[in-house]
Coordinates of C-alpha atoms and ligand atoms in Angstrom, one line a residue:
X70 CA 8.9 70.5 164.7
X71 CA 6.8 69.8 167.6
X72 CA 3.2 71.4 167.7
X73 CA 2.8 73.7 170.3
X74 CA -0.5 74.7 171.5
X75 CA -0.8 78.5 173.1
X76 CA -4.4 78.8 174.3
X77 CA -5.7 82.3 174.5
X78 CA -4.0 85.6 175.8
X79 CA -5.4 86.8 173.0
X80 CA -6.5 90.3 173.6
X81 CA -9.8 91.2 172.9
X82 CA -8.9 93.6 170.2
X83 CA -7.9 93.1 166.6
X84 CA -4.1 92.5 167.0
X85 CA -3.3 92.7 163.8
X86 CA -2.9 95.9 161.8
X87 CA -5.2 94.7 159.0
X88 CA -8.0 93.6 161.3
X89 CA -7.3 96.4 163.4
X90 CA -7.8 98.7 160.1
X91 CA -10.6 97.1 159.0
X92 CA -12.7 96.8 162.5
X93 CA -11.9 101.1 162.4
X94 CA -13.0 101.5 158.8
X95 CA -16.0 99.3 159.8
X96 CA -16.9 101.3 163.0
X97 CA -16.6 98.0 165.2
X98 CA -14.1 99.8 167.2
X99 CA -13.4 103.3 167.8
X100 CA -9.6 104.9 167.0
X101 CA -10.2 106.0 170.8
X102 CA -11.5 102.8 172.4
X103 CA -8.4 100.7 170.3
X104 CA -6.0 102.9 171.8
X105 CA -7.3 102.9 175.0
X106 CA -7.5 99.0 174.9
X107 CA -3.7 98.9 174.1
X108 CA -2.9 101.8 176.9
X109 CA -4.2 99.7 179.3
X110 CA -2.4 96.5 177.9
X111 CA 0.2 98.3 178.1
X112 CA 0.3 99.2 181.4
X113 CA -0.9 95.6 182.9
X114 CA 2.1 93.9 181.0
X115 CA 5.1 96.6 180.8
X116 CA 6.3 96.0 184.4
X117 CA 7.0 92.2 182.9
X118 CA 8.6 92.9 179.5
X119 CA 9.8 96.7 179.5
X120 CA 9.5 97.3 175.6
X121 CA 9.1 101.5 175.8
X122 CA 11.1 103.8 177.2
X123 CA 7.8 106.2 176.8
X124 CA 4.5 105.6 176.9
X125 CA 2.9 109.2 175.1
X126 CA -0.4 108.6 176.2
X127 CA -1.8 112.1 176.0
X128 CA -0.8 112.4 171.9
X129 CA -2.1 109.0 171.6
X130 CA -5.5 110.1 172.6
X131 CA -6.0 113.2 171.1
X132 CA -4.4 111.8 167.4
X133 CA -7.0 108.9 167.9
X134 CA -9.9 111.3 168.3
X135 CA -9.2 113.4 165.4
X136 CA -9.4 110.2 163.8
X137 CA -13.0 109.5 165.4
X138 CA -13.8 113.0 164.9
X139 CA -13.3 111.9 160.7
X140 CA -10.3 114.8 160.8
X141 CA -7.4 112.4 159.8
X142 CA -8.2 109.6 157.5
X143 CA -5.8 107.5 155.6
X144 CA -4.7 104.0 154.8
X145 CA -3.5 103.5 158.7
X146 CA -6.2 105.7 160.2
X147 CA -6.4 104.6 163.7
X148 CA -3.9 101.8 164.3
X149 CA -2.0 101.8 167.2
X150 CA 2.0 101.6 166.9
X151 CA 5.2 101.9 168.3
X152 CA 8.8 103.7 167.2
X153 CA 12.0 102.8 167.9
X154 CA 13.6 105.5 170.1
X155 CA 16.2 106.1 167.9
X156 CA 13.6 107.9 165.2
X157 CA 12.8 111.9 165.9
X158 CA 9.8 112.5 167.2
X159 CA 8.6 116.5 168.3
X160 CA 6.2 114.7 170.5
X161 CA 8.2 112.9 173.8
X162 CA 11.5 112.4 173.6
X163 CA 14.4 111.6 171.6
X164 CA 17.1 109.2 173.4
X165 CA 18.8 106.7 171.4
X166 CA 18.3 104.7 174.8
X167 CA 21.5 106.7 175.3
X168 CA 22.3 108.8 178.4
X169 CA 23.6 111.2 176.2
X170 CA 20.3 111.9 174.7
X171 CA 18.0 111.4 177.5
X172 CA 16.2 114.9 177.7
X173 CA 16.6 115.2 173.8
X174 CA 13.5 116.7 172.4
X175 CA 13.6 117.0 168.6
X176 CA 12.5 120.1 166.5
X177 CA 11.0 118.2 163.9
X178 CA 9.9 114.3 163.1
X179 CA 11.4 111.7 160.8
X180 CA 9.9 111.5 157.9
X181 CA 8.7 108.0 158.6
X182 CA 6.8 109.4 161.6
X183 CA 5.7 111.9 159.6
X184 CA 4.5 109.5 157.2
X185 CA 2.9 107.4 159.4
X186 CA 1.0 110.7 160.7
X187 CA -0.5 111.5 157.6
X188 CA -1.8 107.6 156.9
X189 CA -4.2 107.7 160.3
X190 CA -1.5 105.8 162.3
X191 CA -1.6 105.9 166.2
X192 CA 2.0 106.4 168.1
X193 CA 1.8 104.6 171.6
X194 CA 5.1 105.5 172.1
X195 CA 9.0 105.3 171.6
X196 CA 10.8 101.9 172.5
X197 CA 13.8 100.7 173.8
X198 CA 16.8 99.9 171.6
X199 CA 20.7 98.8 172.1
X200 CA 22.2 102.0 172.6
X201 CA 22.3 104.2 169.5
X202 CA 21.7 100.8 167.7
X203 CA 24.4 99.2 168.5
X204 CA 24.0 95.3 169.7
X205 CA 21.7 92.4 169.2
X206 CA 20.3 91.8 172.8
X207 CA 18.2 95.4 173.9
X208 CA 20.5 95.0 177.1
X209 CA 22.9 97.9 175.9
X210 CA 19.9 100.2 176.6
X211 CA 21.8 103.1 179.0
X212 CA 17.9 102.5 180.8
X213 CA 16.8 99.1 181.2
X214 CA 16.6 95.7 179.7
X215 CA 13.3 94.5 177.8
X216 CA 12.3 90.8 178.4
X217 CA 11.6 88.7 175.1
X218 CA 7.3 87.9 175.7
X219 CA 7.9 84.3 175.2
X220 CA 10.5 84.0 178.2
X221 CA 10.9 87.4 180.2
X222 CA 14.0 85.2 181.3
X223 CA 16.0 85.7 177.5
X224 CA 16.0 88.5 175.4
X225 CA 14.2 89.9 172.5
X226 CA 17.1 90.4 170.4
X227 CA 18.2 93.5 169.1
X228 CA 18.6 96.6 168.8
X229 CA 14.8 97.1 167.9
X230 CA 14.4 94.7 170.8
X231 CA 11.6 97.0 172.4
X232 CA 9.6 97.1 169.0
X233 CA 9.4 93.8 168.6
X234 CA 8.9 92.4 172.0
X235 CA 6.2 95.2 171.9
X236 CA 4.1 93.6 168.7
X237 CA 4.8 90.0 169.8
X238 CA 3.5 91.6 173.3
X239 CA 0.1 93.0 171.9
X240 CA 0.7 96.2 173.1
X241 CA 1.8 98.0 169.7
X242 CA -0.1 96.5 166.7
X243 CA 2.8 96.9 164.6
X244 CA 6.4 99.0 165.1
X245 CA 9.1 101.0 163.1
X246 CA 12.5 99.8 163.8
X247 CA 15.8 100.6 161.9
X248 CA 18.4 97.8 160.6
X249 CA 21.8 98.2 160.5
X250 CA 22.9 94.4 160.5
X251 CA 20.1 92.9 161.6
X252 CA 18.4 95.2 164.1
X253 CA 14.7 94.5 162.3
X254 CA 15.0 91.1 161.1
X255 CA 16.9 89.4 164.0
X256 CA 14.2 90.6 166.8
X257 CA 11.4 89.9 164.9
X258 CA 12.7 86.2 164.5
X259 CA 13.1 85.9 168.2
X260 CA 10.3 87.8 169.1
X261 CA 8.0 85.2 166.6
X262 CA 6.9 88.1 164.0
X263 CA 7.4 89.4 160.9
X264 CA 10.3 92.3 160.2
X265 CA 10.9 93.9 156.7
X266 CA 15.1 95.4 155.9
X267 CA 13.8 97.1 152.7
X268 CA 16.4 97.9 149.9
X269 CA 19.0 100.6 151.0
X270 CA 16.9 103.7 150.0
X271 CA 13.8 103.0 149.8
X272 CA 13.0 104.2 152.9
X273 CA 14.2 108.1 154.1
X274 CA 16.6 108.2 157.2
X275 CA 16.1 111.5 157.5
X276 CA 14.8 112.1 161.4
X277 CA 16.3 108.1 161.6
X278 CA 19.6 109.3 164.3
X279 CA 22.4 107.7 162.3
X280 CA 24.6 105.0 163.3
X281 CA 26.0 103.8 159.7
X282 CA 25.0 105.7 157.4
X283 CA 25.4 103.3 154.8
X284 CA 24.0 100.3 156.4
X285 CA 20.9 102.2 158.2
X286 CA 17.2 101.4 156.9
X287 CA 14.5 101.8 158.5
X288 CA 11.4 99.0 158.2
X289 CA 8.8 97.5 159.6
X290 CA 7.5 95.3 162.2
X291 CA 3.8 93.3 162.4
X292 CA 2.5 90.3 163.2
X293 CA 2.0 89.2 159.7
X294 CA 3.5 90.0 156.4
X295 CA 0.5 91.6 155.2
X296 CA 0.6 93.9 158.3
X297 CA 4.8 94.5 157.1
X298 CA 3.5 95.5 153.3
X299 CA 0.7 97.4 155.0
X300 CA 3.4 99.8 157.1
X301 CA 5.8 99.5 153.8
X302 CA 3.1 100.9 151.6
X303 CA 2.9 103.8 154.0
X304 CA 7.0 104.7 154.7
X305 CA 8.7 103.9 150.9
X306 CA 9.1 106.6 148.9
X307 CA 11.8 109.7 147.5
X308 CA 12.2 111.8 150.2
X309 CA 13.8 115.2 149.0
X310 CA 15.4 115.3 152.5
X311 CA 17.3 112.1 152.0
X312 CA 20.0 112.0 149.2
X313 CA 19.8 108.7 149.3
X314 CA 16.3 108.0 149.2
X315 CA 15.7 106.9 145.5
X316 CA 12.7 108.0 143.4
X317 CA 12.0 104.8 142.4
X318 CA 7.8 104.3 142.2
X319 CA 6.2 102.7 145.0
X320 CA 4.2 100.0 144.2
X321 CA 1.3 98.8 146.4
X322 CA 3.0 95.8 148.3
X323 CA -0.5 94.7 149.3
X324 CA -1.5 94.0 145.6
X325 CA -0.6 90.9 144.8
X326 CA 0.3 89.7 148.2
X327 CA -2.3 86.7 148.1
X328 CA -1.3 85.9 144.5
X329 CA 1.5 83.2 145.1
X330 CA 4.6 83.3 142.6
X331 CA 4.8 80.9 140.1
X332 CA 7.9 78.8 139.5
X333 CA 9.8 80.6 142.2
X334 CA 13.3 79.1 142.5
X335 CA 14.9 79.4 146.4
X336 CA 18.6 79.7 146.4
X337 CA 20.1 77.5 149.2
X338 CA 23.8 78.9 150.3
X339 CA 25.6 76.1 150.9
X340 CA 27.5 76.9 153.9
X341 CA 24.0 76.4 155.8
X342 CA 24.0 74.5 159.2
X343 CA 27.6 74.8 160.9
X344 CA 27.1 76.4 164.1
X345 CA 23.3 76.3 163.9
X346 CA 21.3 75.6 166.7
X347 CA 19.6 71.9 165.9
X348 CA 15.9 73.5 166.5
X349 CA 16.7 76.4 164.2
X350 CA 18.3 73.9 161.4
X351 CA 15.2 71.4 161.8
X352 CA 13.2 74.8 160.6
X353 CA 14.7 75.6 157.9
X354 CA 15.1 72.4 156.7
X355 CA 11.0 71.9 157.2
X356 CA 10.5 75.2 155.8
X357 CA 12.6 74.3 152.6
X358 CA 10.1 71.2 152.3
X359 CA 6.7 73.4 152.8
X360 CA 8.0 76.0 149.6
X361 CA 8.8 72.5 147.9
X362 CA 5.2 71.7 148.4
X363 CA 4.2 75.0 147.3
X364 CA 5.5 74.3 144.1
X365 CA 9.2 76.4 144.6
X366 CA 12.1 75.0 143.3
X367 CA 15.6 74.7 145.6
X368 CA 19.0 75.5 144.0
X369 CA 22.2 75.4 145.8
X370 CA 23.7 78.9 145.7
X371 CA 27.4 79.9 146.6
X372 CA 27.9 82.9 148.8
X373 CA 32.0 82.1 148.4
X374 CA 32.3 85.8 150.7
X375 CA 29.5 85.6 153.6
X376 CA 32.1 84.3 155.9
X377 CA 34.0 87.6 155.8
X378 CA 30.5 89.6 156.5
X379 CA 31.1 89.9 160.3
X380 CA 34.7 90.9 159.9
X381 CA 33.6 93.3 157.2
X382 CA 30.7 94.7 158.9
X383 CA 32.1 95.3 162.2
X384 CA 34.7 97.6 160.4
X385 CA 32.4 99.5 158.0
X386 CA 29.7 100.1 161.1
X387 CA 31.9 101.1 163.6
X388 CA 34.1 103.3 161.3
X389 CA 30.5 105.4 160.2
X390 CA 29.4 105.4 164.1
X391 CA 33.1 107.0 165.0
X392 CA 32.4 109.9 162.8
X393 CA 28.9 110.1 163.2
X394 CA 28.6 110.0 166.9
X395 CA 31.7 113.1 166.9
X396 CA 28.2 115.6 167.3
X397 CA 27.9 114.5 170.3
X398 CA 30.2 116.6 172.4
X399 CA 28.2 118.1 175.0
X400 CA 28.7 121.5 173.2
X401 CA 26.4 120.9 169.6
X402 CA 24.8 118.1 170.9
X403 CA 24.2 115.8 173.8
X404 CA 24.7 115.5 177.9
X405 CA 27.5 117.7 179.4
X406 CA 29.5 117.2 182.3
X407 CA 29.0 119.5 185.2
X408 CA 32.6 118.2 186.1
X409 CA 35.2 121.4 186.6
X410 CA 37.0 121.4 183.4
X411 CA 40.1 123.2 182.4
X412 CA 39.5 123.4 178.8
X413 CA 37.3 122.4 175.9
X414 CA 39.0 119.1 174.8
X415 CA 38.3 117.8 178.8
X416 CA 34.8 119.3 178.2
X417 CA 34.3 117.2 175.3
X418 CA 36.0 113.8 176.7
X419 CA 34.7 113.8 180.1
X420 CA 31.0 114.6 178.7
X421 CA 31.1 111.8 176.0
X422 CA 32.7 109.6 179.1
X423 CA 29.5 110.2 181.1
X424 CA 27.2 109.9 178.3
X425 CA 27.9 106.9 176.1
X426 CA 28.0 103.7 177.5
X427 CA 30.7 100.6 177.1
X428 CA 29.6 99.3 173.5
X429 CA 29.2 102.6 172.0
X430 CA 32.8 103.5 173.4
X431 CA 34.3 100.5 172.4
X432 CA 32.3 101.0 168.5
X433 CA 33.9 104.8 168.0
X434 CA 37.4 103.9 169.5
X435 CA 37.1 100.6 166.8
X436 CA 35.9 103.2 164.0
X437 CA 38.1 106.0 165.1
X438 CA 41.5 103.2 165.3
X439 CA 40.4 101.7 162.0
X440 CA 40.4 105.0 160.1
X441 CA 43.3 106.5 161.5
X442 CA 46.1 107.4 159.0
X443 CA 48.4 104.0 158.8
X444 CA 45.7 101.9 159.6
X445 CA 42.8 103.1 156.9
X446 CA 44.0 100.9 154.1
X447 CA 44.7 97.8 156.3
X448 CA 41.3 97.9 157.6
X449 CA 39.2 100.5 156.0
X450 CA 39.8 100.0 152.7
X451 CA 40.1 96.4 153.1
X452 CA 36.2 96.2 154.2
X453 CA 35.4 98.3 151.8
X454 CA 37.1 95.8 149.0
X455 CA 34.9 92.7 150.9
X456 CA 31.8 94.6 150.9
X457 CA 32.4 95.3 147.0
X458 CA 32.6 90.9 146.9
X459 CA 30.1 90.0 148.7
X460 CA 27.6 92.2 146.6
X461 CA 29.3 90.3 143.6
X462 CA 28.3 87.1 144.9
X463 CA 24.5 88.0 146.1
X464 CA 24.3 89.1 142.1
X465 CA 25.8 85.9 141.1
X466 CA 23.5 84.0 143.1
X467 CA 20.5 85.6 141.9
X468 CA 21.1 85.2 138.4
X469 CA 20.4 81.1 139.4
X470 CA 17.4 82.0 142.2
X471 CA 14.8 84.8 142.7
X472 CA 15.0 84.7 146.8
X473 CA 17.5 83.4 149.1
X474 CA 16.9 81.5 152.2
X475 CA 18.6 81.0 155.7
X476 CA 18.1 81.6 158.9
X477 CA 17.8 84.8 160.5
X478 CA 19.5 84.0 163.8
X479 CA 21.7 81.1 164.4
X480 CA 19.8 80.5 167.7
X481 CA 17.0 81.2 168.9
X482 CA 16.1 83.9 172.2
X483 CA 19.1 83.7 174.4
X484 CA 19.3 84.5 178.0
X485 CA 19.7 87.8 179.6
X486 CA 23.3 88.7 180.3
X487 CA 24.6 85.3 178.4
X488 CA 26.5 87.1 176.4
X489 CA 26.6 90.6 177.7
X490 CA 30.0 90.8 178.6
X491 CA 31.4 89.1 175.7
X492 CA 30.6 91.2 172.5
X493 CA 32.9 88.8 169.9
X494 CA 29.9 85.9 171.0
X495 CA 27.1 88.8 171.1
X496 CA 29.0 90.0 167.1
X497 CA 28.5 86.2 166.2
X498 CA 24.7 86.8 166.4
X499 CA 24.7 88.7 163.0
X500 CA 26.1 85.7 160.8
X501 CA 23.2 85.9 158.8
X502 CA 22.0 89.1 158.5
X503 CA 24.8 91.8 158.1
X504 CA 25.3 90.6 154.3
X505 CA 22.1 92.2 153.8
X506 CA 23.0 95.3 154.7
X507 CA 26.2 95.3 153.3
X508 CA 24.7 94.8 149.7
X509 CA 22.0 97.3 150.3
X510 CA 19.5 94.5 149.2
X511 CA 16.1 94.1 151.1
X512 CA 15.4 91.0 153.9
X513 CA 12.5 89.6 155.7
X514 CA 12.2 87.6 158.6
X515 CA 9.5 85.9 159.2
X516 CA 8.2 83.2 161.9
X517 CA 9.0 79.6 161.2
X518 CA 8.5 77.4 164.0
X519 CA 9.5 76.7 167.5
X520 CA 11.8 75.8 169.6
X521 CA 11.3 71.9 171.6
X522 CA 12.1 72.7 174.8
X523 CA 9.7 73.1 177.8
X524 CA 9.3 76.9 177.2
X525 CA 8.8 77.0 173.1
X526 CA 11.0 80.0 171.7
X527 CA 9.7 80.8 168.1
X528 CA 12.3 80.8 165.0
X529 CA 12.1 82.8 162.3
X530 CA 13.5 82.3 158.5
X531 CA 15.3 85.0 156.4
X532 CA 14.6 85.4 152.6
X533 CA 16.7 87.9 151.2
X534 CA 15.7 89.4 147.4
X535 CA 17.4 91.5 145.0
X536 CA 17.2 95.4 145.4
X537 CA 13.7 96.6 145.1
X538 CA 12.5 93.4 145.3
X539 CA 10.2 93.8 147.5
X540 CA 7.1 93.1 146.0
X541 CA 8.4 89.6 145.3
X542 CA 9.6 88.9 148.8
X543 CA 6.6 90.2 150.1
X544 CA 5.2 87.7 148.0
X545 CA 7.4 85.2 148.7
X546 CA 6.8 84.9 152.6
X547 CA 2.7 85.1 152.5
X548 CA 3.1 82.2 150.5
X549 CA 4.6 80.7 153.6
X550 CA 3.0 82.4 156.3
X551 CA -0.3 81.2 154.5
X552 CA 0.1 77.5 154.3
X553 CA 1.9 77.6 157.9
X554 CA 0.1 78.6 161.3
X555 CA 3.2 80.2 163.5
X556 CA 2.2 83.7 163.1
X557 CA -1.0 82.9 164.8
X558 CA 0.7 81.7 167.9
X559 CA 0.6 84.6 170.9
X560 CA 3.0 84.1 173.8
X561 CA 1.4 83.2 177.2
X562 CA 2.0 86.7 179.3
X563 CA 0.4 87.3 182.7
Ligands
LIG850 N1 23.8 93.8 166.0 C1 24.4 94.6 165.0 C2 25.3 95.6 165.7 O1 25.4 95.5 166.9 C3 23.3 95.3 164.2 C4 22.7 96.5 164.8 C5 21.7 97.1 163.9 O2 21.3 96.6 162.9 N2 21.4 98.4 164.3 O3 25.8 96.5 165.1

């Protein structure tokens, strides 16, 4: 992998969370004059990459005075971040990116936000996402595109492409993003930063506007992994709100971060390197030989099901989407037409028409075709039978490893509208991340190299763990990160 040398834009803040935290606790830096420092960051480098669809400067200010004032303290307590649009807020608005939601103000936060509220936390603002979640790119944003930092001619990936082009920007310290199939992991990997799927409930999606239920999870993104198990310490936990939040105890996931494992054996699925980008595979191959150095242990692992994961996925997701999106009808929820109409059923179609754009049409008539009597067990069922096999094989495979290794994306940061209008090639994207969500087990992408070319575009790696896991994953990747120097790379921005 060739050595790239990126010379300063380095802000002249702490830009990472647990500097920033520090140089706060320490009274180097004021909550206020952090903030401020990232407002105007913000505003010099949005025109260029476009990560927020709202800047909410006012609450910004006065949160990060109350934290000056010594009236909100906590583990977080005056760090600067970002949240996916897609998360409730009572502060700003609510859009899913979607036209349907675009004046939505919520009634009450997410429980993340609210979480992150009580820890000290910062919120900049709400950023831009595929629209309702749905693609890998940002550029299915009803509002505009956002530009990936380390070539504002490619994308950031998606559909948390806004908070993660935001962190790799400097202008959040560290984002909430939600993961569906690889909405966390796959940006942060083409954005160069860290991003944390944590185990299906171990996070609350309540306030988190659902897509597939099932497969949503909200997580983390940061510059490090330290700043990932910082924000994880602060969002995990039972949520009565969430039925499927777990009660599980959280430990701290900063503990034993620096503490690195001890005969940790990497499981290697075999079906690694067909249709892999050469720069990607050259990564993961060098990345293998770093944990070999550290001391890990590599056994080949079968995954005998993966290759059904996209198939299986994009029934399961779009099947949840087509009955979860049915609220949105322009009567309980959403835009409405100001069409004549001559009943409620044209109401309905002609407002969902207006609001949801082409890949969130295309997801609920998928969902809505898939579940229809006479095709439910052909399709429906079906998914349902490969999701059951694929969780069979990541158990099988962890009886022989502890973490599992791949790549997060296939390729690295592809350019805007490439694949736009072809959404099987855009679907492709999530080879290597929708498993994940499918077996409800947490993943972690972290940064892993670059690319050769003139303009470098970083790569990240995927480890994948067994549920609740996350300690050891955590773990896991520090080890890397710390005897590797890729997350200290910034991308050269005007
Ligand atoms: N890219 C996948 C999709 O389009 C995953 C999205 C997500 O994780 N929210 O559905």
């Amino acid at each position: 992998m060739r050595r790239v040398q990126h010379r300063p834009p380095m802000p002249d803040f702490p830009d990472t969370l647990i500097a920033a935290r520090d140089a706060i606790a320490a009274r180097q830096i004021s909550a206020v004059e952090l903030t401020k420092d990232l407002l105007a960051r913000i505003e010099k480098l949005e025109p260029s990459i476009g990560a927020y669809l709202s800047v909410t400067t006012d609450h910004a200010i006065a949160q990060a005075k109350l934290v000056d004032e010594g009236k909100r303290s906590g583990p977080l307590a005056g760090v600067p971040v970002a949240i996916k649009d897609n998360l409730c807020t009572t502060f700003g608005t609510t859009t899913c990116a979607s036209r349907m939601l675009e004046n939505f103000r919520s009634p009450y936060d997410a429980t993340v936000v609210r979480k992150l509220d009580d820890a000290g936390a910062i919120v900049l603002g709400k950023t831009n996402l595929d629209e309702f979640a749905m693609g890998s790119s940002t550029e299915n944003s009803a509002f505009h595109v956002t530009r990936n930092p380390w070539d504002t001619s490619r994308v950031p990936g998606g559909s948390s492409g806004g908070s993660a082009a935001a962190v790799a920007a400097g202008t959040a310290i560290a984002a909430l993003g939600s993961d569906t199939g690889g909405s966390i992991r796959q940006p942060a990997a083409l954005c160069g930063i860290v991003g944390l799927k944590p185990t299906y409930g171990r996070v609350s999606r309540y306030g988190l506007v659902a897509f597939a239920s099932s497969l949503d999870q909200v997580g983390p993104f940061g510059r490090t992994v330290a700043d990932a198990a910082a924000m994880l310490n602060v969002i995990a936990g039972h949520d009565p709100k969430d039925s499927t939040s777990v009660s599980n105890e959280v430990p701290d996931y900063l503990a034993d971060l620096d503490t690195p494992l001890k005969n940790l054996r990497i499981g290697v699925p075999r079906i690694l390197e067909q249709g892999i980008d050469a720069d990607v595979n050259r990564a993961v191959s060098a990345a293998i030989e770093k944990y070999k150095e550290l001391g890990a242990s590599i056994v080949e692992v079968d995954l005998p099901h993966a290759e059904y994961g996209i198939a299986a996925y994009y029934v399961i997701a779009p099947c949840e989407a087509s009955s979860n999106l049915a609220r949105y009808d322009g009567v309980h929820y959403g835009h409405r037409t100001r069409e004549p109409v001559n009943d409620i059923l044209e109401l309905y179609s002609k407002s969902r028409a207006e609001g949801f754009g082409a890949e969130v049409q295309r997801r609920i008539m998928i969902g809505t075709y898939a579940l229809s009597s006479g095709y439910y067990d052909a399709y429906y069922v079906s998914a349902l039978r490969m999701r059951a096999l694929i969780k069979r094989d990541f158990d099988q495979a962890f009886a022989k490893c502890d973490v599992i290794l791949t790549p997060t994306s296939p390729t690295p940061a592809f350019k805007i509208g490439e694949k736009s209008t072809d959404p099987l090639a855009m679907y492709l994207v999530d080879v290597f991340t929708v498993t994940c969500n499918i077996a409800g087990i947490p993943g972690i992408s972290l940064p892993a190299g670059f690319t050769a070319g003139p303009t470098p575009l970083p790569i990240g790696i995927q480890l994948l763990g067994p549920v609740f896991s996350e300690p050891m994953l955590l773990r896991a990747a520090a080890m890397y990160e710390s005897a590797t120097d890729w997350h200290t790379r910034r991308p050269k921005l005007v």
